[in-house]
Amino acid sequence: MITQILNAKDSIQQAASLIKRGELVVFPTETVYGLGANAFDENAVKKIFKAKGRPQDNPLIVHISDIGQVALLAREIPAEFYSLAEKFMPGPLTVILKKSDKVPYAVTAGGETVGIRMPDNKWARELIAASFPLAAPSANRSKHVSPTTALHVYEDLNGEIPLILDGGDCRVGIESTVLDLTSELPTVLRPGAVTSDMLLEILGEVCVGGKVIKVAKSPGMKYTHYAPTVETVCAENIVRAVAYYDLVADRGGKPVLVARDIYRDTVGDRAIISLGITAEDYARNIYNALRVAEKEYDCIIIEKLQGKGIAESVMNRVEKAAGGKLV
Ligand code: TXA
Ligand code: MG
C-alpha cells in the first residue's frame, strides 16, 4: 500500500471518504498523531490493531467533534462528565464511561467501558464532523515512541496505511490524561497535560498514582510504551547525566544528553539534544528528541524534570522510555 502525506487543510473531504469506506486515516491532534477508523465499524477498527501491531487487549479512545456524540457512545453520562467537558473539551483529556451498544467490542478490547476525547485540533474535529467518531490510538508502531509530526508517523507506518493528514507539530506533545469515571472514585489512569490539580478543582477528589487503586485498570499500563530502540536512562540531575555520559563514552559508546538548554557550562562540548527551557517545552519536544537520538546515538541520557503538573506527567513517559533506569 502506498502511504500519502497530504496537507490536512486541503484534504479533509478525501480523508472523510476513506473513513466512510472503512479505511484508516492518520490525523493530527494537539497531543500526538492518531491512527483513526470509524468507531462504529468493527472491521475498520480491527485494521488499526493490524497496522500498528497492537495487542488486541488494549482498548482504543474514541474521538468526537461535538459533545452531543457522547450520547451515541456512552450508556450513562454522569454529571461530572459535563462539568469536565465544559472546562477541558476540546482538550487533552480522555474520560472513561460505560459503553453503549453501538460501540463494538473491538474498540473496547472486550470491555464494557469506552474512552472518549474531543481533540483540540481543528482538522481532527473537521474530519470527525465530516465522517464518524474515530477510534484512534497514537499513530506509532506498537511500543515505539508516540508521533508528534507527520514524518514520525511515516517512519513507523509507511506502507500500512493509505493517508496521513499533516497538521504540523503537535502543541502538547504527550498523550492525553486518561480519567476513569466508572470507578468508585474518579481515577487518573494516565497523567497528562490536564493535571490532577486541575481535575481536583472540578471533581473534589480523584485517585492518582495507585495509592487507592490496587491494580491499574488501563490495560495499556502493563506494556513498555514509549521506548526508544537504544539504551535509555533517566538521570537524577545534570551532574549525574554528565558523569554517566563520560562513563559510556569511555567504554567506547556514543552517548547523547537529552536535556533542557540551561546547563551550557556543565555540558561543555558533549552531544546534547535540547528540550528547550520550560516544562511545557520539554513535553512538546521530548518524543521528537528521542526519535532523533535513537538514530544517531547508542545511549540516551534524559534529564529528570522536578516539579508538579505537566512536569510530573512528562516524567511518567520518561520513566517508561527509560524502563525505570535511573542514574
Ligand atoms: O492523546 C491521546 O490520548 C492520543 C491521541 C491520538 O488522542 N491517543 C492515545 O491512544 O494515546 P493510545 O491508544 O496510544 O493510548 C490510550 C490509553 C491506553 O493506555 C489504553 O489502555 C487506555 O488509554 N484506555 C483506552 N480505553 C480505555 C478504557 N476503556 N479503559 C481503560 N483504559 C483505556
Ligand atoms: Mg500509544
XYZ file of C-alpha atoms and ligand atoms in Angstrom:
361
model
C 0.000 0.000 0.000
C 1.244 3.479 -0.842
C 1.133 5.927 2.057
C 0.331 9.510 1.094
C 1.071 12.536 3.255
C -1.291 15.415 2.485
C -1.799 18.841 3.989
C -4.674 18.480 6.489
C -6.172 21.804 5.480
C -6.842 20.725 1.879
C -7.670 17.069 2.361
C -10.484 16.685 4.899
C -13.047 15.506 2.325
C -10.663 12.937 0.848
C -9.876 11.667 4.340
C -13.572 11.538 5.259
C -14.364 9.376 2.228
C -11.618 6.927 3.177
C -13.076 6.694 6.700
C -16.572 6.138 5.278
C -15.173 3.299 3.151
C -13.774 1.589 6.254
C -10.158 2.641 5.711
C -7.662 4.128 8.175
C -6.547 7.764 8.253
C -3.857 9.332 10.427
C -4.882 12.732 11.760
C -3.178 15.425 13.847
C -4.272 16.239 17.388
C -2.850 18.648 19.956
C -1.305 15.735 21.913
C 0.108 13.236 19.390
C -0.975 11.983 15.948
C -3.845 9.443 15.960
C -4.482 6.412 13.712
C -8.227 6.645 13.128
C -11.054 4.400 11.934
C -14.852 4.726 12.047
C -15.547 3.799 15.686
C -18.817 2.076 14.737
C -17.227 -0.175 12.080
C -15.741 -3.274 13.668
C -13.773 -4.341 10.586
C -12.250 -0.901 10.164
C -11.245 -0.849 13.837
C -9.549 -4.236 13.505
C -7.289 -2.773 10.813
C -5.845 -0.398 13.425
C -4.535 -3.262 15.535
C -3.020 -4.904 12.462
C -1.390 -1.723 11.112
C 0.427 -0.874 14.335
C 0.930 -4.384 15.693
C -1.069 -3.520 18.794
C -2.084 -6.198 21.317
C -5.821 -6.987 20.960
C -6.455 -6.478 24.671
C -5.546 -2.780 24.679
C -8.658 -0.607 24.168
C -8.890 2.469 21.918
C -10.022 6.019 22.639
C -12.979 7.315 20.599
C -12.524 10.877 19.340
C -15.527 13.162 18.928
C -16.140 16.596 17.405
C -19.240 17.530 19.372
C -20.347 16.823 22.944
C -23.694 15.561 21.594
C -21.901 12.481 20.198
C -21.227 11.210 23.725
C -24.867 10.094 23.900
C -24.165 7.695 21.000
C -21.123 6.218 22.684
C -21.994 6.047 26.395
C -24.778 4.243 28.214
C -24.727 6.617 31.191
C -23.349 10.134 31.330
C -22.639 11.260 34.888
C -22.989 14.938 35.814
C -19.220 15.164 36.403
C -18.691 14.443 32.746
C -20.428 17.642 31.737
C -18.512 19.713 34.286
C -15.258 18.298 32.949
C -16.343 18.790 29.349
C -17.158 22.418 29.956
C -13.669 23.072 31.223
C -11.447 20.651 29.274
C -13.176 19.770 25.993
C -11.861 20.211 23.438
C -8.540 19.370 25.077
C -6.067 16.708 26.217
C -8.467 14.789 28.471
C -9.928 11.323 27.838
C -12.847 10.277 30.028
C -13.826 6.621 30.502
C -17.587 5.951 30.634
C -19.795 2.846 30.347
C -20.100 1.990 26.680
C -23.323 1.958 24.651
C -24.400 -0.982 22.471
C -23.310 0.937 19.396
C -19.616 0.724 20.300
C -18.119 -2.548 19.045
C -16.054 -4.643 21.450
C -13.129 -4.329 19.026
C -12.831 -0.713 20.244
C -13.011 -1.511 23.953
C -10.944 -4.723 23.800
C -13.959 -6.684 25.020
C -14.631 -4.351 27.958
C -17.815 -2.561 28.976
C -16.236 0.900 29.121
C -15.118 3.354 26.459
C -12.621 6.220 26.500
C -13.913 9.449 24.932
C -11.971 12.552 23.964
C -12.552 15.708 21.916
C -9.225 16.781 20.407
C -8.274 20.439 20.360
C -7.282 20.392 16.713
C -9.437 21.963 14.046
C -8.587 19.382 11.339
C -9.245 16.444 13.629
C -12.664 17.810 14.524
C -13.484 18.670 10.905
C -12.620 15.135 9.819
C -14.823 13.648 12.543
C -17.684 16.029 11.735
C -17.420 15.044 8.050
C -17.411 11.294 8.792
C -17.801 9.488 12.132
C -16.417 9.490 15.665
C -12.933 7.997 15.267
C -11.459 5.176 17.295
C -7.760 6.005 17.406
C -4.612 5.109 19.290
C -1.371 7.052 18.882
C -0.142 6.516 15.301
C 3.162 4.806 16.161
C 4.284 1.239 15.659
C 3.207 -0.569 18.838
C 5.679 0.012 21.710
C 7.627 2.738 19.876
C 7.669 6.428 20.817
C 4.422 8.314 20.028
C 4.493 10.536 16.909
C 4.316 14.325 17.142
C 4.919 15.052 13.439
C 3.586 13.534 10.197
C 7.125 12.346 9.428
C 7.285 10.370 12.689
C 4.129 8.557 11.587
C 5.560 7.900 8.134
C 8.706 6.394 9.636
C 6.653 3.913 11.658
C 3.678 3.113 9.405
C 4.757 3.677 5.799
C 3.072 1.031 3.634
C 0.491 0.088 6.288
C -1.962 2.962 5.811
C -3.285 4.991 2.858
C -3.221 8.537 4.229
C -1.507 10.773 6.773
C -3.014 14.221 7.271
C -0.180 16.608 8.038
C -1.245 19.258 10.536
C 2.232 20.318 11.679
C 3.856 19.746 15.062
C 1.664 18.707 17.999
C 1.234 21.530 20.502
C 1.157 19.494 23.731
C 3.435 16.626 22.691
C 2.441 13.906 25.191
C -0.749 11.825 25.224
C -3.974 12.895 26.915
C -4.780 12.461 30.580
C -6.994 9.367 30.974
C -9.627 9.664 33.705
C -11.938 6.791 34.660
C -15.398 7.937 35.744
C -16.745 4.383 36.074
C -14.784 3.534 39.223
C -15.994 4.414 42.708
C -13.766 7.472 42.786
C -12.682 9.277 39.608
C -9.309 7.717 38.863
C -6.410 9.008 36.801
C -5.175 6.058 34.737
C -2.619 8.084 32.788
C -1.375 11.552 33.741
C -1.172 14.256 31.067
C -1.448 17.962 30.411
C -4.755 18.133 32.286
C -3.145 17.645 35.681
C -4.584 16.103 38.838
C -4.765 19.536 40.441
C -6.837 20.786 37.528
C -9.165 17.783 37.850
C -9.406 18.238 41.612
C -10.752 21.720 41.099
C -13.737 20.279 39.264
C -14.207 16.930 40.990
C -13.205 17.494 44.607
C -11.491 14.106 44.789
C -9.533 11.846 42.450
C -7.397 8.770 42.795
C -3.904 9.120 41.388
C -0.749 7.082 41.223
C -2.077 3.761 42.541
C -2.456 4.907 46.148
C -6.073 3.907 46.351
C -6.307 1.648 43.318
C -4.566 -1.677 43.779
C -4.435 -2.741 40.139
C -4.124 -0.321 37.243
C -7.248 -0.763 35.154
C -5.808 0.720 31.996
C -4.534 -2.357 30.138
C -2.012 -0.182 28.309
C -0.142 0.344 31.594
C 1.322 -3.140 31.589
C 3.197 -2.684 28.309
C 6.512 -0.884 27.980
C 5.480 2.091 25.921
C 7.421 4.969 24.506
C 10.632 3.009 24.297
C 13.459 4.144 22.009
C 15.394 1.404 20.207
C 18.695 2.048 22.056
C 19.759 2.049 25.744
C 17.898 4.832 27.533
C 18.363 6.058 31.096
C 16.999 8.906 33.151
C 19.473 10.999 35.162
C 18.556 12.487 38.541
C 20.275 15.771 37.621
C 22.607 17.204 35.013
C 25.752 16.400 37.024
C 24.839 12.725 37.145
C 23.822 12.850 33.497
C 27.234 14.143 32.519
C 29.004 11.573 34.721
C 27.083 8.728 33.071
C 27.781 10.245 29.657
C 31.530 10.159 30.303
C 31.316 6.567 31.554
C 29.580 5.464 28.362
C 31.973 7.450 26.178
C 34.978 5.932 27.995
C 33.809 2.417 27.251
C 33.569 3.314 23.546
C 29.859 4.110 23.395
C 28.178 7.017 21.638
C 26.002 8.750 24.249
C 23.791 11.811 23.948
C 22.212 14.045 26.565
C 18.527 14.890 26.169
C 18.069 17.864 28.442
C 16.907 21.423 28.757
C 19.111 24.074 27.272
C 20.117 25.679 30.577
C 23.311 23.859 31.504
C 25.835 25.090 28.956
C 28.761 25.227 31.422
C 28.209 21.724 32.811
C 27.515 20.143 29.430
C 30.502 21.678 27.634
C 31.089 20.092 24.228
C 29.247 16.841 24.933
C 26.460 15.883 22.475
C 23.083 17.248 23.560
C 19.593 17.429 22.083
C 17.852 20.422 23.586
C 14.386 20.208 25.111
C 14.000 23.992 25.349
C 13.679 25.835 28.640
C 10.324 25.263 30.365
C 8.431 22.107 31.367
C 5.975 22.799 28.526
C 8.882 22.996 26.056
C 10.193 19.726 27.488
C 6.829 17.970 26.919
C 6.462 19.336 23.389
C 9.980 18.304 22.339
C 10.647 15.046 24.188
C 9.308 12.496 21.686
C 10.984 14.132 18.711
C 14.241 14.298 20.675
C 14.055 10.554 21.437
C 13.459 9.728 17.787
C 16.359 11.877 16.652
C 18.586 10.440 19.385
C 17.935 6.766 18.639
C 19.027 7.236 15.030
C 22.445 8.663 15.781
C 23.482 7.513 19.231
C 23.592 4.263 21.188
C 22.846 5.591 24.667
C 20.254 8.247 25.522
C 20.593 10.047 28.859
C 17.484 12.051 29.712
C 17.399 14.822 32.275
C 14.862 14.269 35.059
C 12.444 17.127 35.497
C 11.490 18.164 39.026
C 8.157 19.685 39.995
C 4.428 19.082 39.736
C 1.796 19.310 36.994
C 2.976 18.836 33.421
C 6.471 18.033 34.758
C 5.052 15.001 36.581
C 3.104 13.890 33.520
C 6.063 14.046 31.219
C 8.223 12.199 33.794
C 5.677 9.377 33.662
C 6.582 8.940 29.957
C 10.316 9.368 30.512
C 10.329 6.682 33.202
C 8.704 4.322 30.710
C 11.134 5.261 27.949
C 13.974 4.505 30.350
C 12.339 1.298 31.569
C 12.703 2.671 35.104
C 16.516 3.019 34.840
C 17.626 5.990 36.947
C 21.268 7.050 37.232
O -3.647 11.871 23.422
C -4.113 10.747 23.222
O -4.832 10.164 24.053
C -3.763 10.072 21.883
C -4.430 10.867 20.765
C -4.314 10.194 19.414
O -5.769 11.103 21.081
N -4.207 8.705 21.903
C -3.589 7.731 22.613
O -4.135 6.479 22.434
O -2.637 7.961 23.328
P -3.381 5.133 22.900
O -4.235 4.049 22.398
O -1.990 5.171 22.431
O -3.458 5.185 24.465
C -4.734 5.071 25.097
C -4.578 4.606 26.517
C -4.090 3.162 26.599
O -3.196 3.046 27.698
C -5.374 2.392 26.865
O -5.152 1.192 27.570
C -6.191 3.402 27.673
O -5.866 4.658 27.128
N -7.631 3.156 27.502
C -8.378 3.332 26.385
N -9.659 2.957 26.596
C -9.726 2.541 27.877
C -10.764 2.004 28.707
N -11.998 1.816 28.233
N -10.453 1.683 29.970
C -9.211 1.862 30.461
N -8.190 2.341 29.733
C -8.428 2.678 28.466
Mg 0.019 4.873 22.390
